[in-house]
XYZ file of C-alpha atoms in Angstrom:
551
model
C -21.921 -15.790 12.310
C -22.194 -16.611 8.921
C -19.962 -19.862 8.322
C -17.654 -19.707 5.347
C -18.635 -22.282 3.026
C -22.785 -24.179 2.827
C -24.773 -21.143 3.853
C -28.115 -22.417 5.042
C -30.501 -21.006 4.663
C -34.413 -21.638 3.609
C -36.530 -18.801 2.735
C -35.854 -14.910 1.949
C -36.447 -14.093 5.776
C -33.070 -16.491 6.243
C -31.268 -14.952 2.941
C -31.329 -11.429 4.502
C -29.694 -12.200 7.743
C -27.215 -14.186 5.746
C -26.403 -11.215 4.137
C -26.915 -9.103 7.351
C -24.585 -11.503 9.110
C -21.857 -11.093 6.356
C -21.641 -7.472 6.713
C -21.715 -6.917 9.888
C -18.339 -9.294 10.243
C -16.596 -6.455 7.722
C -18.123 -3.056 10.027
C -15.543 -1.449 11.821
C -17.294 1.869 14.224
C -15.399 4.034 15.810
C -14.289 2.070 18.930
C -12.534 -0.634 17.582
C -10.414 2.361 14.780
C -9.544 3.716 18.486
C -8.361 0.267 19.981
C -6.321 -0.992 16.767
C -4.473 2.666 17.149
C -3.950 2.458 20.581
C -2.340 -1.343 19.345
C -0.113 0.105 17.225
C 1.439 2.666 18.909
C 1.997 0.160 21.424
C 3.687 -1.962 19.047
C 5.524 0.843 17.974
C 7.032 1.221 21.638
C 7.782 -2.430 21.373
C 9.888 -2.691 18.076
C 11.041 1.138 19.353
C 12.567 -0.338 22.230
C 13.855 -4.325 21.090
C 14.365 -5.998 17.648
C 12.564 -8.845 16.222
C 9.080 -7.467 16.640
C 6.670 -8.272 14.156
C 6.243 -4.126 13.543
C 9.855 -4.714 12.729
C 10.665 -0.465 13.405
C 13.341 -0.607 11.842
C 16.641 1.602 11.752
C 17.069 2.739 7.983
C 20.333 4.849 9.321
C 18.994 8.046 6.912
C 19.639 11.375 8.415
C 18.357 13.554 6.200
C 15.155 14.764 4.236
C 16.212 16.910 0.862
C 14.716 19.964 0.802
C 14.252 20.037 -3.493
C 17.471 22.174 -4.286
C 19.663 18.806 -4.216
C 21.028 18.164 -8.240
C 23.121 15.317 -9.480
C 22.308 12.116 -11.463
C 22.207 9.025 -10.539
C 20.828 4.771 -10.905
C 18.242 3.420 -9.431
C 17.185 0.141 -8.863
C 13.678 -0.871 -8.161
C 12.809 -4.768 -6.460
C 8.789 -5.167 -5.357
C 6.526 -6.719 -7.213
C 5.349 -7.960 -10.430
C 8.253 -5.903 -12.257
C 11.447 -4.552 -11.677
C 12.525 -1.383 -13.048
C 15.883 0.200 -13.744
C 16.217 3.755 -13.366
C 18.560 7.034 -14.323
C 16.894 9.658 -11.996
C 18.784 13.441 -12.879
C 17.783 15.546 -9.943
C 17.609 19.211 -11.462
C 16.953 21.304 -8.087
C 13.857 23.045 -7.522
C 12.190 20.204 -6.747
C 12.342 18.767 -10.136
C 13.459 16.151 -11.682
C 13.799 14.165 -14.675
C 13.377 9.456 -14.797
C 14.010 7.236 -17.424
C 13.402 4.086 -16.628
C 13.455 0.273 -18.200
C 10.596 -2.658 -16.787
C 11.684 -6.134 -16.821
C 10.139 -9.290 -15.565
C 10.354 -11.384 -13.168
C 8.912 -14.259 -13.590
C 7.567 -16.920 -11.025
C 10.536 -19.469 -11.075
C 13.228 -16.076 -10.134
C 10.711 -15.101 -7.355
C 10.826 -18.535 -5.470
C 14.035 -20.119 -6.963
C 17.816 -19.975 -6.044
C 18.398 -16.140 -4.951
C 21.786 -16.491 -6.649
C 19.286 -16.394 -10.196
C 17.179 -13.868 -8.729
C 20.495 -11.520 -8.435
C 22.125 -12.486 -11.221
C 18.724 -11.575 -13.110
C 18.748 -7.658 -11.293
C 22.963 -7.304 -13.034
C 21.210 -8.978 -15.865
C 18.958 -5.984 -16.072
C 21.166 -3.241 -15.197
C 23.829 -4.070 -17.970
C 20.593 -5.058 -20.510
C 19.584 -0.938 -19.376
C 23.025 0.552 -19.427
C 23.797 -0.989 -22.977
C 20.314 -0.309 -24.512
C 21.203 3.374 -23.914
C 24.178 4.408 -21.753
C 24.687 7.371 -19.815
C 26.047 9.780 -21.389
C 29.796 10.689 -20.758
C 28.381 13.959 -19.228
C 26.505 12.332 -16.616
C 29.031 9.450 -15.764
C 32.079 10.639 -15.094
C 34.522 9.443 -12.819
C 33.148 11.954 -10.288
C 28.703 11.716 -11.118
C 28.346 14.457 -8.514
C 30.042 17.801 -9.855
C 27.661 20.134 -9.940
C 27.534 23.539 -7.944
C 25.072 21.826 -5.098
C 27.304 19.106 -4.369
C 30.868 20.921 -4.268
C 31.033 19.936 -0.802
C 30.846 16.664 -1.366
C 34.706 14.311 -1.866
C 32.655 10.957 -3.027
C 35.467 8.026 -2.948
C 37.388 8.183 -6.010
C 35.478 5.194 -8.060
C 34.665 4.686 -11.815
C 31.765 2.676 -11.164
C 28.209 4.390 -11.344
C 26.471 4.698 -8.183
C 23.334 2.795 -7.593
C 20.000 3.228 -4.658
C 18.140 -0.321 -4.546
C 14.588 -0.193 -3.415
C 14.224 -3.336 -2.030
C 10.339 -3.713 -0.828
C 10.525 -6.251 1.932
C 11.701 -6.287 5.398
C 14.798 -6.323 6.428
C 17.153 -4.987 9.378
C 19.028 -2.693 8.407
C 22.727 -1.506 9.909
C 23.988 0.780 7.978
C 22.988 2.757 4.576
C 23.976 0.599 2.423
C 23.458 -2.881 4.526
C 20.474 -4.981 5.732
C 19.571 -8.631 6.433
C 16.771 -9.548 4.538
C 14.019 -11.081 7.035
C 11.309 -12.301 5.385
C 9.849 -12.120 1.749
C 6.488 -10.970 1.237
C 3.879 -10.530 -1.691
C 4.813 -13.258 -3.522
C 8.252 -13.984 -2.944
C 10.210 -16.770 -1.273
C 13.298 -17.082 -2.949
C 15.741 -19.816 -1.469
C 18.882 -18.875 0.645
C 18.498 -15.322 0.612
C 17.186 -15.163 4.065
C 19.501 -13.733 6.865
C 21.907 -12.501 3.896
C 22.925 -8.676 3.502
C 21.045 -7.837 0.534
C 23.154 -5.726 -0.551
C 26.477 -7.558 -0.842
C 24.095 -9.979 -2.912
C 23.467 -7.350 -5.137
C 26.687 -6.455 -5.825
C 28.401 -9.946 -5.770
C 26.355 -10.461 -8.905
C 27.233 -7.720 -10.354
C 31.049 -8.263 -9.134
C 29.894 -11.737 -10.860
C 28.939 -9.792 -14.010
C 31.682 -7.536 -14.320
C 29.764 -4.454 -14.029
C 31.378 -1.217 -12.760
C 28.272 -0.700 -10.657
C 28.224 0.212 -6.720
C 25.145 -0.477 -4.395
C 25.411 2.362 -2.316
C 22.094 2.914 -0.798
C 19.659 0.260 -0.054
C 16.356 1.884 1.301
C 13.008 0.532 1.329
C 10.131 1.762 -1.677
C 8.130 3.125 1.656
C 11.266 5.349 2.835
C 11.784 6.231 -0.391
C 7.793 7.269 -1.203
C 8.970 9.767 2.479
C 12.065 10.752 0.051
C 10.664 11.619 -3.096
C 7.580 13.271 -1.459
C 10.085 15.820 0.933
C 11.945 16.709 -2.715
C 8.797 17.968 -4.253
C 7.472 19.032 -1.193
C 9.963 20.507 0.313
C 9.499 18.301 3.575
C 7.849 15.467 3.989
C 7.218 13.919 7.763
C 5.490 10.281 6.919
C 5.720 8.430 3.609
C 2.750 5.542 2.903
C 2.321 2.155 0.651
C -0.808 1.731 0.023
C -1.065 -0.892 -3.402
C -0.243 -4.407 -3.964
C 1.445 -4.171 -0.185
C 1.755 -1.639 2.822
C 4.243 0.099 4.584
C 5.125 3.125 6.116
C 7.598 5.255 6.870
C 8.120 7.831 9.672
C 10.883 10.649 10.829
C 11.376 9.734 14.626
C 13.633 11.632 16.934
C 16.782 9.241 17.019
C 16.317 9.591 21.706
C 13.072 7.543 20.976
C 15.246 4.161 19.125
C 15.831 2.635 22.101
C 17.169 -0.785 20.339
C 20.167 1.380 18.738
C 21.589 1.275 22.036
C 25.391 2.586 21.754
C 25.240 3.190 17.912
C 27.000 6.454 16.826
C 24.135 7.239 14.954
C 21.930 7.002 18.291
C 25.278 9.174 20.307
C 24.624 12.087 17.195
C 21.234 12.789 18.400
C 18.844 14.593 15.440
C 15.946 12.246 13.583
C 15.933 9.522 11.834
C 13.922 7.209 9.238
C 12.116 4.408 10.342
C 10.568 1.614 8.563
C 7.839 0.027 10.207
C 6.854 -2.703 8.789
C 3.130 -1.904 9.441
C 1.976 -4.333 7.423
C 2.870 -6.933 9.932
C 1.133 -5.639 12.729
C -0.866 -7.481 15.346
C 0.476 -11.150 13.277
C -1.757 -12.184 16.303
C -5.193 -10.881 15.111
C -6.009 -10.284 19.093
C -7.048 -6.591 17.445
C -7.860 -6.857 14.256
C -10.985 -7.558 12.777
C -10.814 -11.542 11.412
C -13.708 -12.994 9.254
C -13.984 -16.391 7.631
C -13.249 -15.113 5.004
C -9.999 -13.544 6.173
C -8.868 -17.155 8.182
C -9.120 -18.826 4.617
C -7.358 -16.444 2.838
C -4.582 -16.492 5.374
C -4.387 -20.526 5.979
C -4.328 -20.823 2.002
C -1.499 -18.083 1.543
C 2.129 -18.714 1.398
C 2.829 -16.704 4.396
C 0.385 -18.355 6.972
C 0.046 -15.977 10.447
C 2.160 -13.468 9.132
C 1.513 -9.730 7.546
C -1.805 -10.016 9.239
C -2.224 -6.317 8.792
C -1.185 -6.191 4.859
C -3.730 -9.244 4.586
C -6.414 -7.091 5.491
C -6.042 -3.739 3.320
C -3.203 -4.143 0.432
C -4.369 -4.685 -3.185
C -2.812 -8.448 -3.329
C -5.455 -9.671 -0.725
C -8.945 -7.486 -0.808
C -9.956 -9.668 -4.790
C -9.217 -12.952 -2.643
C -11.394 -11.347 0.597
C -14.082 -11.074 -1.746
C -13.718 -13.470 -3.774
C -14.619 -16.178 -0.799
C -17.102 -13.766 0.438
C -18.707 -14.799 -3.192
C -17.931 -18.159 -3.452
C -19.606 -18.744 0.205
C -22.982 -17.002 -1.933
C -22.735 -19.336 -4.756
C -22.245 -22.564 -2.678
C -25.646 -21.507 -0.348
C -27.663 -24.161 0.454
C -30.465 -25.593 0.053
C -30.543 -22.619 -2.460
C -27.441 -20.716 -4.329
C -28.380 -17.007 -3.129
C -25.761 -15.883 -6.280
C -25.679 -16.236 -9.899
C -27.968 -19.586 -9.548
C -24.888 -21.365 -8.283
C -22.986 -21.178 -11.305
C -18.936 -20.148 -11.147
C -16.311 -20.118 -13.284
C -12.966 -20.708 -13.780
C -11.656 -17.355 -12.596
C -14.043 -17.666 -8.910
C -12.487 -21.081 -8.716
C -9.275 -20.081 -8.784
C -7.228 -18.506 -5.872
C -6.482 -14.538 -6.541
C -8.672 -15.563 -9.400
C -10.269 -12.660 -8.695
C -8.231 -9.024 -9.087
C -8.526 -6.070 -6.870
C -8.542 -4.048 -10.164
C -12.613 -5.555 -11.068
C -13.439 -4.822 -7.371
C -12.679 -1.504 -8.636
C -14.012 -0.911 -11.938
C -17.089 -2.385 -10.214
C -17.118 0.127 -7.410
C -16.428 2.982 -10.226
C -19.563 1.673 -12.488
C -21.885 2.205 -9.409
C -20.017 5.314 -7.917
C -20.450 7.036 -11.568
C -21.937 10.157 -11.313
C -22.226 10.224 -7.852
C -21.953 12.216 -5.368
C -22.532 12.182 -1.183
C -23.334 14.830 0.704
C -20.932 14.575 3.560
C -18.145 14.299 0.664
C -19.434 17.704 -0.727
C -17.419 21.079 0.013
C -20.229 23.011 -1.454
C -24.078 23.204 -2.754
C -25.623 25.906 -5.100
C -29.095 25.410 -6.107
C -28.957 21.952 -5.479
C -25.918 21.386 -7.050
C -22.717 20.032 -6.020
C -20.442 22.323 -7.321
C -17.174 21.163 -4.981
C -16.692 17.918 -4.836
C -13.246 16.574 -2.557
C -11.297 19.883 -3.591
C -12.381 20.206 -6.984
C -15.381 21.200 -9.400
C -17.989 17.758 -9.775
C -19.408 17.309 -12.895
C -22.268 19.155 -14.116
C -25.342 16.670 -13.492
C -23.823 14.938 -10.525
C -26.351 13.052 -8.587
C -26.165 13.577 -4.742
C -27.616 11.344 -2.656
C -27.124 11.158 1.429
C -24.239 10.117 3.618
C -22.246 6.935 2.759
C -23.728 4.443 0.278
C -25.738 2.328 1.405
C -25.365 -1.197 1.746
C -27.483 -3.263 4.232
C -30.911 -2.720 2.302
C -29.832 -2.405 -1.399
C -28.611 -5.576 -2.073
C -32.478 -7.228 -1.479
C -34.000 -3.937 -2.832
C -36.811 -5.127 -5.633
C -34.342 -3.705 -8.890
C -37.560 -2.436 -10.451
C -37.718 -0.092 -7.240
C -34.689 1.090 -8.301
C -34.561 4.641 -10.581
C -33.518 4.323 -13.738
C -29.426 5.885 -12.897
C -29.334 3.101 -10.776
C -30.491 0.249 -13.525
C -28.031 1.340 -15.517
C -25.532 1.859 -13.060
C -26.184 -2.039 -12.157
C -26.208 -2.955 -15.843
C -22.502 -1.840 -16.213
C -21.642 -3.930 -12.762
C -23.340 -6.638 -14.396
C -21.134 -6.580 -17.863
C -18.264 -6.121 -15.890
C -19.099 -9.891 -14.130
C -19.671 -11.390 -17.966
C -16.098 -9.596 -19.102
C -13.894 -10.096 -15.982
C -15.911 -12.541 -13.389
C -16.566 -15.442 -16.582
C -19.730 -16.013 -15.716
C -22.428 -16.360 -18.569
C -24.593 -13.331 -19.078
C -27.875 -15.932 -18.742
C -26.944 -16.423 -15.179
C -26.304 -13.081 -13.883
C -29.007 -11.398 -12.941
C -29.344 -7.277 -11.814
C -29.626 -8.550 -7.922
C -26.348 -10.688 -8.608
C -24.938 -7.169 -9.502
C -26.343 -5.245 -6.864
C -24.870 -7.843 -4.194
C -21.522 -8.002 -6.235
C -21.052 -4.526 -5.313
C -22.129 -4.898 -2.053
C -19.701 -7.135 -1.023
C -16.450 -5.580 -2.880
C -17.699 -2.500 -1.491
C -17.857 -3.975 2.165
C -14.264 -5.330 1.368
C -12.572 -2.233 0.483
C -14.341 0.354 3.266
C -12.849 -1.821 5.804
C -9.314 -1.346 3.621
C -9.609 2.346 3.933
C -10.652 2.489 7.714
C -7.845 0.471 8.835
C -5.474 2.583 6.722
C -6.890 5.233 8.540
C -5.414 3.941 12.094
C -1.802 3.353 10.676
C -1.490 7.300 9.268
C -3.048 8.439 12.680
C -0.776 6.183 14.713
C 1.986 7.814 13.845
C 0.377 11.724 14.268
C 0.346 10.941 17.607
C 3.389 9.185 17.852
C 5.198 12.246 16.476
C 3.298 14.162 18.664
C 1.128 16.019 16.353
C -1.910 14.404 17.256
C -3.835 13.534 20.185
C -6.290 10.130 19.874
C -10.067 11.888 19.809
C -8.293 15.281 19.147
C -7.428 18.255 20.807
C -4.607 19.324 19.920
C -3.873 22.216 16.930
C -0.492 21.386 15.336
C 2.503 23.717 15.236
C 2.940 22.984 11.194
C -0.017 24.236 8.987
C 0.306 22.056 6.668
C 1.686 18.047 7.831
C 2.872 16.426 4.521
C 2.644 12.892 4.166
C 3.806 10.955 0.851
C 1.612 8.451 -0.228
C 1.598 5.863 -3.617
C 0.159 2.394 -4.272
C -2.362 1.645 -6.769
C -5.272 1.815 -3.494
C -4.802 5.221 -2.917
C -4.531 6.434 -6.335
C -6.798 4.942 -8.739
C -9.174 2.809 -5.999
C -12.935 4.875 -6.096
C -13.357 6.463 -3.162
C -10.507 5.163 -1.043
C -8.812 7.969 0.176
C -12.456 9.566 1.427
C -12.845 6.767 3.261
C -9.517 7.050 4.905
C -9.403 10.476 5.049
C -12.963 10.376 7.324
C -11.876 8.125 9.147
C -8.335 9.852 9.822
C -10.901 12.637 10.533
C -12.367 10.453 13.828
C -9.568 9.228 14.969
C -7.584 12.906 15.054
C -10.047 15.371 15.073
C -11.310 18.156 12.301
C -7.686 20.226 13.815
C -5.321 17.777 12.686
C -6.948 15.933 9.542
C -7.418 19.682 7.930
C -3.645 20.558 8.132
C -2.904 16.556 6.641
C -1.681 17.259 3.296
C -1.477 13.837 1.314
C -0.462 13.125 -1.390
C 1.599 11.159 -4.468
C 5.149 10.482 -3.919
C 6.203 10.985 -7.588
C 8.380 7.691 -8.314
C 9.546 6.881 -4.904
C 10.654 3.679 -5.154
C 12.789 5.564 -8.169
C 13.789 8.877 -7.078
C 13.281 8.255 -3.392
C 16.273 5.437 -4.140
C 18.645 8.035 -6.287
C 17.932 10.794 -2.822
C 19.054 7.741 -0.668
C 22.259 7.044 -2.794
C 22.782 11.035 -2.491
C 22.097 10.996 0.986
C 25.403 7.734 0.380
C 28.042 9.880 -0.922
C 27.433 12.753 1.064
C 27.848 10.204 4.362
C 31.126 9.007 2.377
C 30.050 5.875 1.289
């Protein structure tokens, strides 16, 4: 196994061995995927039976999933990353809604300072949103839910505007409007927040600011994705986030949530949405395919030994893993294997390589290229349909997956003109985004960077499939390895996040691995679609559920 720094080599054959060793560390064969998925199922079982597991399997007390007929006007507050959003959501029925929103920047000082300062800022942002463009009188009566679809609801008479909070961090939820913060993730570490009820922290801030706003529902962004997709699609069984972070929520039989004990929610039976918090899967790393590059990232992170799964597959971390690989090649001895030994401020800075730059690199390489394993129809040698849409005219068809182990050592003069043009585009991305002087970036360097980015992203997509497969198996819609024909014609999954929406071929790679894990019959029926603003609309739908439950 190649060490992470000062890779030792003396001649081209040894160079090749170094690259092959790194490549091998990032490969996941099917047997490994099966093992990881099996461990997911075991962690599901543990988390449903007992509290205080890394895979928290948090009951959300959301017992209803919308069907798209609901109407009403709600506020939503979304805290989950760099930006805070305040939204006004109008549910129009017929699977339609409108959204008005404003984003506010959350500074590093607020992320790491006192919790009261952070929540005061949230309240101030809601105040600014309402002040800059207040809800019209027809949208803000004492009872803002007096529409025909909600005539049966008799909410408490209260002049406060109802608000749903999307809080994209681990909480232990004990009611729809109560949840204790378990830990911070995604760069947040606000003091004196962990262990406290996040709804109370926010409501106290509203009260300090004398705002007539009442937080009636707490929802994780993943739950929001599930609810939002259900509203637009007429139903949904799984919501997944594959972006800056990762998490999943799915609809579980209440009878399987043994840790609820004698809670009235369990006595009522039926179904409940479970927030898995699967970002914390296998924190021990006993099953996940850890490399020295992953270990370095974890050791230097703000939460070592936590959120292990998230650190393998989420957008916050993929660029950092790739940066670690590239630095090890730059520092190789006695002769550098990349950029003639030159580095840059960006490459020398923790998190200096953004996953978005990896996406640019892969986009440049994949532009105009189609792989036969994903071509749905071919006519006269030309792909006429690719991943469900017409292929671009003149698209180049290549066999199977993109090559990895051979491309970066080939003499670039043996590349075809189209591939050399793609490498030149990657070279420009490196010069512009990495801060490396153009004279120190060869086409071979560009090919190495492309290889490294593809290794990390492909592993992330394949690992992501394990979580989706585990939910399909847990809900008895699939068996590991296939062999089950689900009752549903379409198994609706709602997803959100920059990786699955924008990263080249992430969804294709994920689906290929999902097919391996659950078989063709099930995978063909899985309808993975984007959840339209799950964190905003989902919070509104959760607020609606709270009003229905009399909160």
